[in-house]
mmCIF file of C-alpha atoms in Angstrom:
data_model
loop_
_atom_site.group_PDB
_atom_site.id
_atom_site.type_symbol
_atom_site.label_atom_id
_atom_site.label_comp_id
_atom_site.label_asym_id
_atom_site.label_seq_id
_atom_site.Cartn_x
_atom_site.Cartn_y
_atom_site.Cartn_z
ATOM 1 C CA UNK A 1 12.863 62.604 -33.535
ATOM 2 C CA UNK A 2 14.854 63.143 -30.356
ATOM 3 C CA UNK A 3 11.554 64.451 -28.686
ATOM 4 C CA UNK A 4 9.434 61.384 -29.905
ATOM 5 C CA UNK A 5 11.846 58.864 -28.484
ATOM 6 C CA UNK A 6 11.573 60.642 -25.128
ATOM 7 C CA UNK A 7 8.020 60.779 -24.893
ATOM 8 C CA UNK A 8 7.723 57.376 -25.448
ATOM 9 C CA UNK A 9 10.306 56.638 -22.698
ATOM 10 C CA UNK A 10 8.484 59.147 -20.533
ATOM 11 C CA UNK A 11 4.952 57.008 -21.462
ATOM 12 C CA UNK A 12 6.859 53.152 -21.076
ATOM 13 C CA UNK A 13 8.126 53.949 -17.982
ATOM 14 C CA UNK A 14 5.326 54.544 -15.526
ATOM 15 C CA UNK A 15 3.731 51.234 -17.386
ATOM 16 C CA UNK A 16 6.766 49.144 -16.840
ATOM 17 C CA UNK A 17 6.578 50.034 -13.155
ATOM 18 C CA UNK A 18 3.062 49.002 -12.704
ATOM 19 C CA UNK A 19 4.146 46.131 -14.351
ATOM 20 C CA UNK A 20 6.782 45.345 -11.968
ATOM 21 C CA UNK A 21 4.439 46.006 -8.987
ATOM 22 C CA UNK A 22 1.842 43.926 -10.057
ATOM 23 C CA UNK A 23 3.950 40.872 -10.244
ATOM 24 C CA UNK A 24 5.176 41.636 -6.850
ATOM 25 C CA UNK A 25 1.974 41.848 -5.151
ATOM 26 C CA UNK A 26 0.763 38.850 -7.151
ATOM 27 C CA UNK A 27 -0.148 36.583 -4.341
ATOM 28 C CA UNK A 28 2.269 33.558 -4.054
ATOM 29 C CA UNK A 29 0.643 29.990 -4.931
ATOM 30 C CA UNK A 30 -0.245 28.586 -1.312
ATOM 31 C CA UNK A 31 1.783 25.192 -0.464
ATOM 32 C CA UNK A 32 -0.376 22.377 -1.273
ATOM 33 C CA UNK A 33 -2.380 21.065 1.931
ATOM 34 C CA UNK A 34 -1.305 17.476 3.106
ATOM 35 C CA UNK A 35 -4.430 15.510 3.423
ATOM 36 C CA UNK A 36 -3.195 12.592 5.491
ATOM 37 C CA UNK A 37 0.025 13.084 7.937
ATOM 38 C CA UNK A 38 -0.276 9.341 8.686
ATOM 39 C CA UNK A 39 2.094 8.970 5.452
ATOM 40 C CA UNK A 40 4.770 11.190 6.032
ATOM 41 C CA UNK A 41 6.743 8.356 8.069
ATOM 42 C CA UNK A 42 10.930 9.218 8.673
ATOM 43 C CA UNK A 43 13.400 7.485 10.725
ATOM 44 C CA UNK A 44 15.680 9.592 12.890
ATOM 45 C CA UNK A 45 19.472 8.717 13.149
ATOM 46 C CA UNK A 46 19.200 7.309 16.527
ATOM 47 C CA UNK A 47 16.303 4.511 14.537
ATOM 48 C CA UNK A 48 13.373 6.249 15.958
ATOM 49 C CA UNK A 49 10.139 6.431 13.764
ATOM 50 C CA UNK A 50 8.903 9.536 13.104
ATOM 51 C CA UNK A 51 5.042 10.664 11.852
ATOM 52 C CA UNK A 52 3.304 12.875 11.120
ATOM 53 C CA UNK A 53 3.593 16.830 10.509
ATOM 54 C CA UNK A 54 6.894 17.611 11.383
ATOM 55 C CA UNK A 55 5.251 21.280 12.246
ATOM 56 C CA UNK A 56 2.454 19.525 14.589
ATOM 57 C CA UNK A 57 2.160 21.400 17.900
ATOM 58 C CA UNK A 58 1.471 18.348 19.956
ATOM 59 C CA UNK A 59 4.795 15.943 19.801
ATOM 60 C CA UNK A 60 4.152 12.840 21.607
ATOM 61 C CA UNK A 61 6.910 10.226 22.027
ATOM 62 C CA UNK A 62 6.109 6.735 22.471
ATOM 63 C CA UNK A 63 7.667 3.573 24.609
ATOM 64 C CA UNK A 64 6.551 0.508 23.618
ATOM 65 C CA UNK A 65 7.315 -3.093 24.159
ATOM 66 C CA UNK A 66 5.904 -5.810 21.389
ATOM 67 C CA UNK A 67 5.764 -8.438 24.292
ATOM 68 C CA UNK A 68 3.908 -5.620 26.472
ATOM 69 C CA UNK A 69 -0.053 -6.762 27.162
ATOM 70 C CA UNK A 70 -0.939 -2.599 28.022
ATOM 71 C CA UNK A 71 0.917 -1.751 25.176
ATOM 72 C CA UNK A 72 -0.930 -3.852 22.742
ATOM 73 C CA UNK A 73 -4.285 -2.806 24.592
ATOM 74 C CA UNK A 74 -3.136 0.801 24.018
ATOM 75 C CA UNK A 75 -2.580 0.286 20.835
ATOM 76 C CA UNK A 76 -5.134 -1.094 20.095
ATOM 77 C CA UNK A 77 -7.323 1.594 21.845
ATOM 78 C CA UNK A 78 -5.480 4.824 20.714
ATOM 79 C CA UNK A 79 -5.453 3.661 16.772
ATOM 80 C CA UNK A 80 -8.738 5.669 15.556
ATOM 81 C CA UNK A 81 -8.690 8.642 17.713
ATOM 82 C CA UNK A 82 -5.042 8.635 17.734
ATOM 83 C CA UNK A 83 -3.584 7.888 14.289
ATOM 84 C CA UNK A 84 -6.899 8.372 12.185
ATOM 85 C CA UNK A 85 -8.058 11.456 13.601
ATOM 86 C CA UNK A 86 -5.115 13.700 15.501
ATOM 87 C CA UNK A 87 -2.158 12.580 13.176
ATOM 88 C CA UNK A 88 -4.058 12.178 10.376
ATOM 89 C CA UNK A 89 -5.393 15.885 10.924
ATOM 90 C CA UNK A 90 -1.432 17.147 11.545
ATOM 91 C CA UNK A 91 -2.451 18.175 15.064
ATOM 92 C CA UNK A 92 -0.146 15.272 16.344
ATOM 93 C CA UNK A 93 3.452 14.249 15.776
ATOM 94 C CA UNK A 94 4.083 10.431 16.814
ATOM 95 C CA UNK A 95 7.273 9.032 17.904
ATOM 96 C CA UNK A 96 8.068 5.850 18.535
ATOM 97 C CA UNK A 97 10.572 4.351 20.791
ATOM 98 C CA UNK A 98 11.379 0.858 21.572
ATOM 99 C CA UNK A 99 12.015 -0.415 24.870
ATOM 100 C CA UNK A 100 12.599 -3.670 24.351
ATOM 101 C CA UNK A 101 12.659 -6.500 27.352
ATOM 102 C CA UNK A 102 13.083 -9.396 26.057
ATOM 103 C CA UNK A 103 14.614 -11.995 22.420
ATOM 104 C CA UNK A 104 10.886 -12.442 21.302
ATOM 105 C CA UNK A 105 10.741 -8.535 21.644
ATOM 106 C CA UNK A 106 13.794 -8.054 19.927
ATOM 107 C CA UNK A 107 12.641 -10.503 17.214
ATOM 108 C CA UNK A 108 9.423 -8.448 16.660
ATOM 109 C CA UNK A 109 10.618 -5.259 16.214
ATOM 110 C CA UNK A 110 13.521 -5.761 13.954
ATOM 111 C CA UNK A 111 10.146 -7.571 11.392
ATOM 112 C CA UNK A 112 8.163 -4.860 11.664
ATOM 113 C CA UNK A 113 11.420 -2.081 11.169
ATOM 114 C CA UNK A 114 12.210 -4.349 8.393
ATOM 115 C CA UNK A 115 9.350 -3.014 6.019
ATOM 116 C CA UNK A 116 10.656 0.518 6.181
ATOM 117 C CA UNK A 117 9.265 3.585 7.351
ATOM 118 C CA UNK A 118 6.360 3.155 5.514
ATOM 119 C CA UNK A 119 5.611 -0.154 6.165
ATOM 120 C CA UNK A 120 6.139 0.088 10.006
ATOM 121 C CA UNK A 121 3.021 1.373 11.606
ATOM 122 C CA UNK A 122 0.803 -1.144 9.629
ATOM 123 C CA UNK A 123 3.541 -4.179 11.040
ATOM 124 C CA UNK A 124 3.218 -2.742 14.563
ATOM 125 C CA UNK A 125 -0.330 -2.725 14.305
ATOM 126 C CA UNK A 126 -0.308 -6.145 13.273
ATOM 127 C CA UNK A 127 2.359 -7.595 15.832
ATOM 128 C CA UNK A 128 -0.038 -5.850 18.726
ATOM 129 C CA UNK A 129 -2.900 -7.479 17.514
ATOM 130 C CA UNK A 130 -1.750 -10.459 16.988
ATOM 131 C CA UNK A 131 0.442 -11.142 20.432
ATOM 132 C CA UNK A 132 -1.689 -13.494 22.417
ATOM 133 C CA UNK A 133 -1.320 -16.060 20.123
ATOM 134 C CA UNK A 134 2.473 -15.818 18.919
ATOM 135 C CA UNK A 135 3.531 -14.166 21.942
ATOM 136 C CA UNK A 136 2.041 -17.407 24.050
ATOM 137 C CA UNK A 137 3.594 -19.953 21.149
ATOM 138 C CA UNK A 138 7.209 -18.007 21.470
ATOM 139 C CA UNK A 139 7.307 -18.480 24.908
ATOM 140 C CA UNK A 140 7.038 -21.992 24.929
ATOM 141 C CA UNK A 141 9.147 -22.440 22.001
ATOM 142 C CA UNK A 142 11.823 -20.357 24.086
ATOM 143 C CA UNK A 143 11.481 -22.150 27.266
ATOM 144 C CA UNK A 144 12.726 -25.195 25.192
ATOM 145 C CA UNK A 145 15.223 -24.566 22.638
ATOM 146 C CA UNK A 146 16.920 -21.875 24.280
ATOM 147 C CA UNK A 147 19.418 -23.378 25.776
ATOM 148 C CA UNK A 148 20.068 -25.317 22.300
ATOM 149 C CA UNK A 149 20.687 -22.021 20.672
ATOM 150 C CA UNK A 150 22.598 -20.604 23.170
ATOM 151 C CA UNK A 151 26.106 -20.988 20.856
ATOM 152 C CA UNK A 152 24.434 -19.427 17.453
ATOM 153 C CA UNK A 153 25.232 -15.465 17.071
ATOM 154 C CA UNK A 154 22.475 -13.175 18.532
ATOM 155 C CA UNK A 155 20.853 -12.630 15.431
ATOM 156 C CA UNK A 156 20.119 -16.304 14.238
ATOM 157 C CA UNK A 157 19.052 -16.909 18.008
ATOM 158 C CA UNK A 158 16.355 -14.075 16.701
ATOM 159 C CA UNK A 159 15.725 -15.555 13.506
ATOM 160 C CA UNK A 160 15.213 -18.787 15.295
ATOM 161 C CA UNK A 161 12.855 -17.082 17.949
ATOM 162 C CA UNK A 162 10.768 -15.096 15.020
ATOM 163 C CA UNK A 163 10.229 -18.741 12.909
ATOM 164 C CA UNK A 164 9.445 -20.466 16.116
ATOM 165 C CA UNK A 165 6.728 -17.767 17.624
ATOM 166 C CA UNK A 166 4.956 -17.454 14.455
ATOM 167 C CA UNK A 167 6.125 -13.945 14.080
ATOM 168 C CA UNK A 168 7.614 -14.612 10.866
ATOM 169 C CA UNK A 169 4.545 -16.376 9.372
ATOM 170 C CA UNK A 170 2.406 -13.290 10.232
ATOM 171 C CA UNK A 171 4.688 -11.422 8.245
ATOM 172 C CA UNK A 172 4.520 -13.509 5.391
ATOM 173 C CA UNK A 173 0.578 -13.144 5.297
ATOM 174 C CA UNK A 174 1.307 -9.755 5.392
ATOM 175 C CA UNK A 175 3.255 -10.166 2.157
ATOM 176 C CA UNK A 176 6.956 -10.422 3.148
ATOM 177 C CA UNK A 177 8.813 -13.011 1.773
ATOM 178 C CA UNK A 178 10.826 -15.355 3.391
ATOM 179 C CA UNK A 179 13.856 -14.136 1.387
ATOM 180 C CA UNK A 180 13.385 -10.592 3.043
ATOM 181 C CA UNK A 181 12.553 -12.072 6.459
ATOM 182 C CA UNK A 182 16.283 -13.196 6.179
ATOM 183 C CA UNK A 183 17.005 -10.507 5.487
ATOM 184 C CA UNK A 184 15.749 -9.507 8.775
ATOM 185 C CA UNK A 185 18.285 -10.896 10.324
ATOM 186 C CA UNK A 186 21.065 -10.932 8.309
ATOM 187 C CA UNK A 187 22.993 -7.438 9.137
ATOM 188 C CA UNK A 188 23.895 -6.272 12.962
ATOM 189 C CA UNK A 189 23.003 -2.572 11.855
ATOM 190 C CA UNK A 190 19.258 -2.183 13.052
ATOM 191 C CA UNK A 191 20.151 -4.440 15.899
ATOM 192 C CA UNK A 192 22.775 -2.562 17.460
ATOM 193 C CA UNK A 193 20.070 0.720 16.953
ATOM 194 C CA UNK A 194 17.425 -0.620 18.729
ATOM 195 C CA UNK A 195 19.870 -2.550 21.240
ATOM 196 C CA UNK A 196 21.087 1.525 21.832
ATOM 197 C CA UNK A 197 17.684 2.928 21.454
ATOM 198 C CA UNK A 198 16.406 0.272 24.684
ATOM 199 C CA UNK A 199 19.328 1.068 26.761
ATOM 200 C CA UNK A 200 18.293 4.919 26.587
ATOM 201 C CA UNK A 201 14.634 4.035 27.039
ATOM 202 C CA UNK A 202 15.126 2.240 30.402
ATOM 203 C CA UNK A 203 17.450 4.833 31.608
ATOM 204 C CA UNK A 204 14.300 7.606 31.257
ATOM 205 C CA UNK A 205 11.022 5.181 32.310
ATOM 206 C CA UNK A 206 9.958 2.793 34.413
ATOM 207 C CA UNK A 207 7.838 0.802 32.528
ATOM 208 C CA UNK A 208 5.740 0.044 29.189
ATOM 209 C CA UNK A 209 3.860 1.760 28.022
ATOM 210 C CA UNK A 210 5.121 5.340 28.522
ATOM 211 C CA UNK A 211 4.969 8.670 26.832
ATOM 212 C CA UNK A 212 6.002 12.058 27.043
ATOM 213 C CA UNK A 213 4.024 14.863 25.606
ATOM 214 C CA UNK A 214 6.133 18.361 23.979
ATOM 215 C CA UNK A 215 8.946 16.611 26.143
ATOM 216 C CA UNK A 216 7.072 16.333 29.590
ATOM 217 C CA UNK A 217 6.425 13.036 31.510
ATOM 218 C CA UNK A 218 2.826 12.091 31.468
ATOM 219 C CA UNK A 219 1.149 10.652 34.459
ATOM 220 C CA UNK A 220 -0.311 7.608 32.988
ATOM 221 C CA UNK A 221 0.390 4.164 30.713
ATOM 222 C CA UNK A 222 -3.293 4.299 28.643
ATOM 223 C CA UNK A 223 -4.902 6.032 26.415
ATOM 224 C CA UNK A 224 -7.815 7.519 28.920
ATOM 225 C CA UNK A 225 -4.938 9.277 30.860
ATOM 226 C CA UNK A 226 -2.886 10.343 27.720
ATOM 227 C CA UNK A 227 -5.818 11.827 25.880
ATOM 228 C CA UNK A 228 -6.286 14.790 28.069
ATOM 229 C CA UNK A 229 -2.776 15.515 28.517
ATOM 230 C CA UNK A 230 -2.985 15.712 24.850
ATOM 231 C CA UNK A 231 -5.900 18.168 24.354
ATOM 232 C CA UNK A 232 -4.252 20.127 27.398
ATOM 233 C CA UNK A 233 -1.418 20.514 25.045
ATOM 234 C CA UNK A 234 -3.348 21.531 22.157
ATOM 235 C CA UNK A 235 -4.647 18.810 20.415
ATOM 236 C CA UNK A 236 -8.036 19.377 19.501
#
């Protein structure tokens, strides 16, 4: 009996070690492919927004100014080959940096940060596009209630400046209520980041709009001088 239960040892054990060795060179599952980068969207502690792959090899960075004419023009320009194609693709990583200059500025980019990660390159786009016409209206509301609104806190001057442009109107076509536009403006948290995010902006350009590519300068403010710095970088 003794013998038996040894030769059956003797024949399990070369089968449990195939066994073994075919589940360890069984192939792991490959991750699952990401088919659009444009909606992986994160916000870094300093209040910059983050997207695309986060393993891209291009990393572009992004200084724009909502009250900026180039920067709406690049915008505007860059959006398909940009966005849809390179980030889209993963090739690119987008950051974007605020560099504010000025209350209707301000006013713009605390709307569009005010929909979230998600919701903030859609706002952008539609702040850029639409700034002839509210940034022309919030100028001239400015130029005459300013001095009104002088005494109110910073961020009802804001609120006051986004109702009076039309910025917050263009939100609320774009679905935001006018209980979240308050909202807005109701807590100094996002203000004070993008107050600290400018200052550090200014201190590293010149001007609007600017970029760095991998963390190098570039040598131009549009997108037919970024683009080949881009593909020089990789980005094909």
């Amino acid at each position: 009996m003794r013998s038996l239960y040894l030769s059956l040892a003797l024949i399990a054990a070369p089968l449990m070690l195939a066994s073994a060795a075919a589940q360890q060179a069984k192939p792991a599952r490959p991750a699952a492919k990401v088919s659009d980068w444009r909606n992986h969207v994160v916000q870094t502690t300093s209040g910059a927004i983050l997207t695309g792959n986060p393993a891209a090899k291009v990393k572009l960075v992004e200084y724009l100014s909502y009250t900026c004419p180039h920067c709406a023009h690049f915008v505007a320009e860059s959006k398909a080959p940009l966005y849809d194609d390179l980030v889209r693709r993963g090739v690119v990583r987008v950051e974007f940096r605020h560099a504010v200059r000025d209350p209707l500025d301000m006013a713009a980019a605390l709307l569009a940060r005010c929909t979230g990660p998600k919701g903030f390159s859609g706002a952008t786009q539609a702040i850029f596009a639409a700034q002839p016409s509210w940034f022309e209206q919030g100028r001239t509301w400015w130029q005459a209630n300013a001095a009104s609104i002088q005494a109110q806190p910073e961020l009802a001057r804001l609120k006051a400046a986004a109702n009076g442009s039309g910025l917050s109107a263009l939100m609320q076509k774009r679905g935001m209520s006018a209980a979240a536009i308050d909202r807005c403006f109701a807590a100094p948290a996002d203000l004070d980041k993008v107050t600290a995010m400018t200052k550090t902006a200014w201190e590293a350009i010149k001007g609007t709009p600017s970029f760095t590519v991998n963390g190098k300068a570039t040598g131009g403010s549009d997108w037919s001088t970024l683009q080949p710095e881009l593909r020089a970088a990789g980005a094909r």
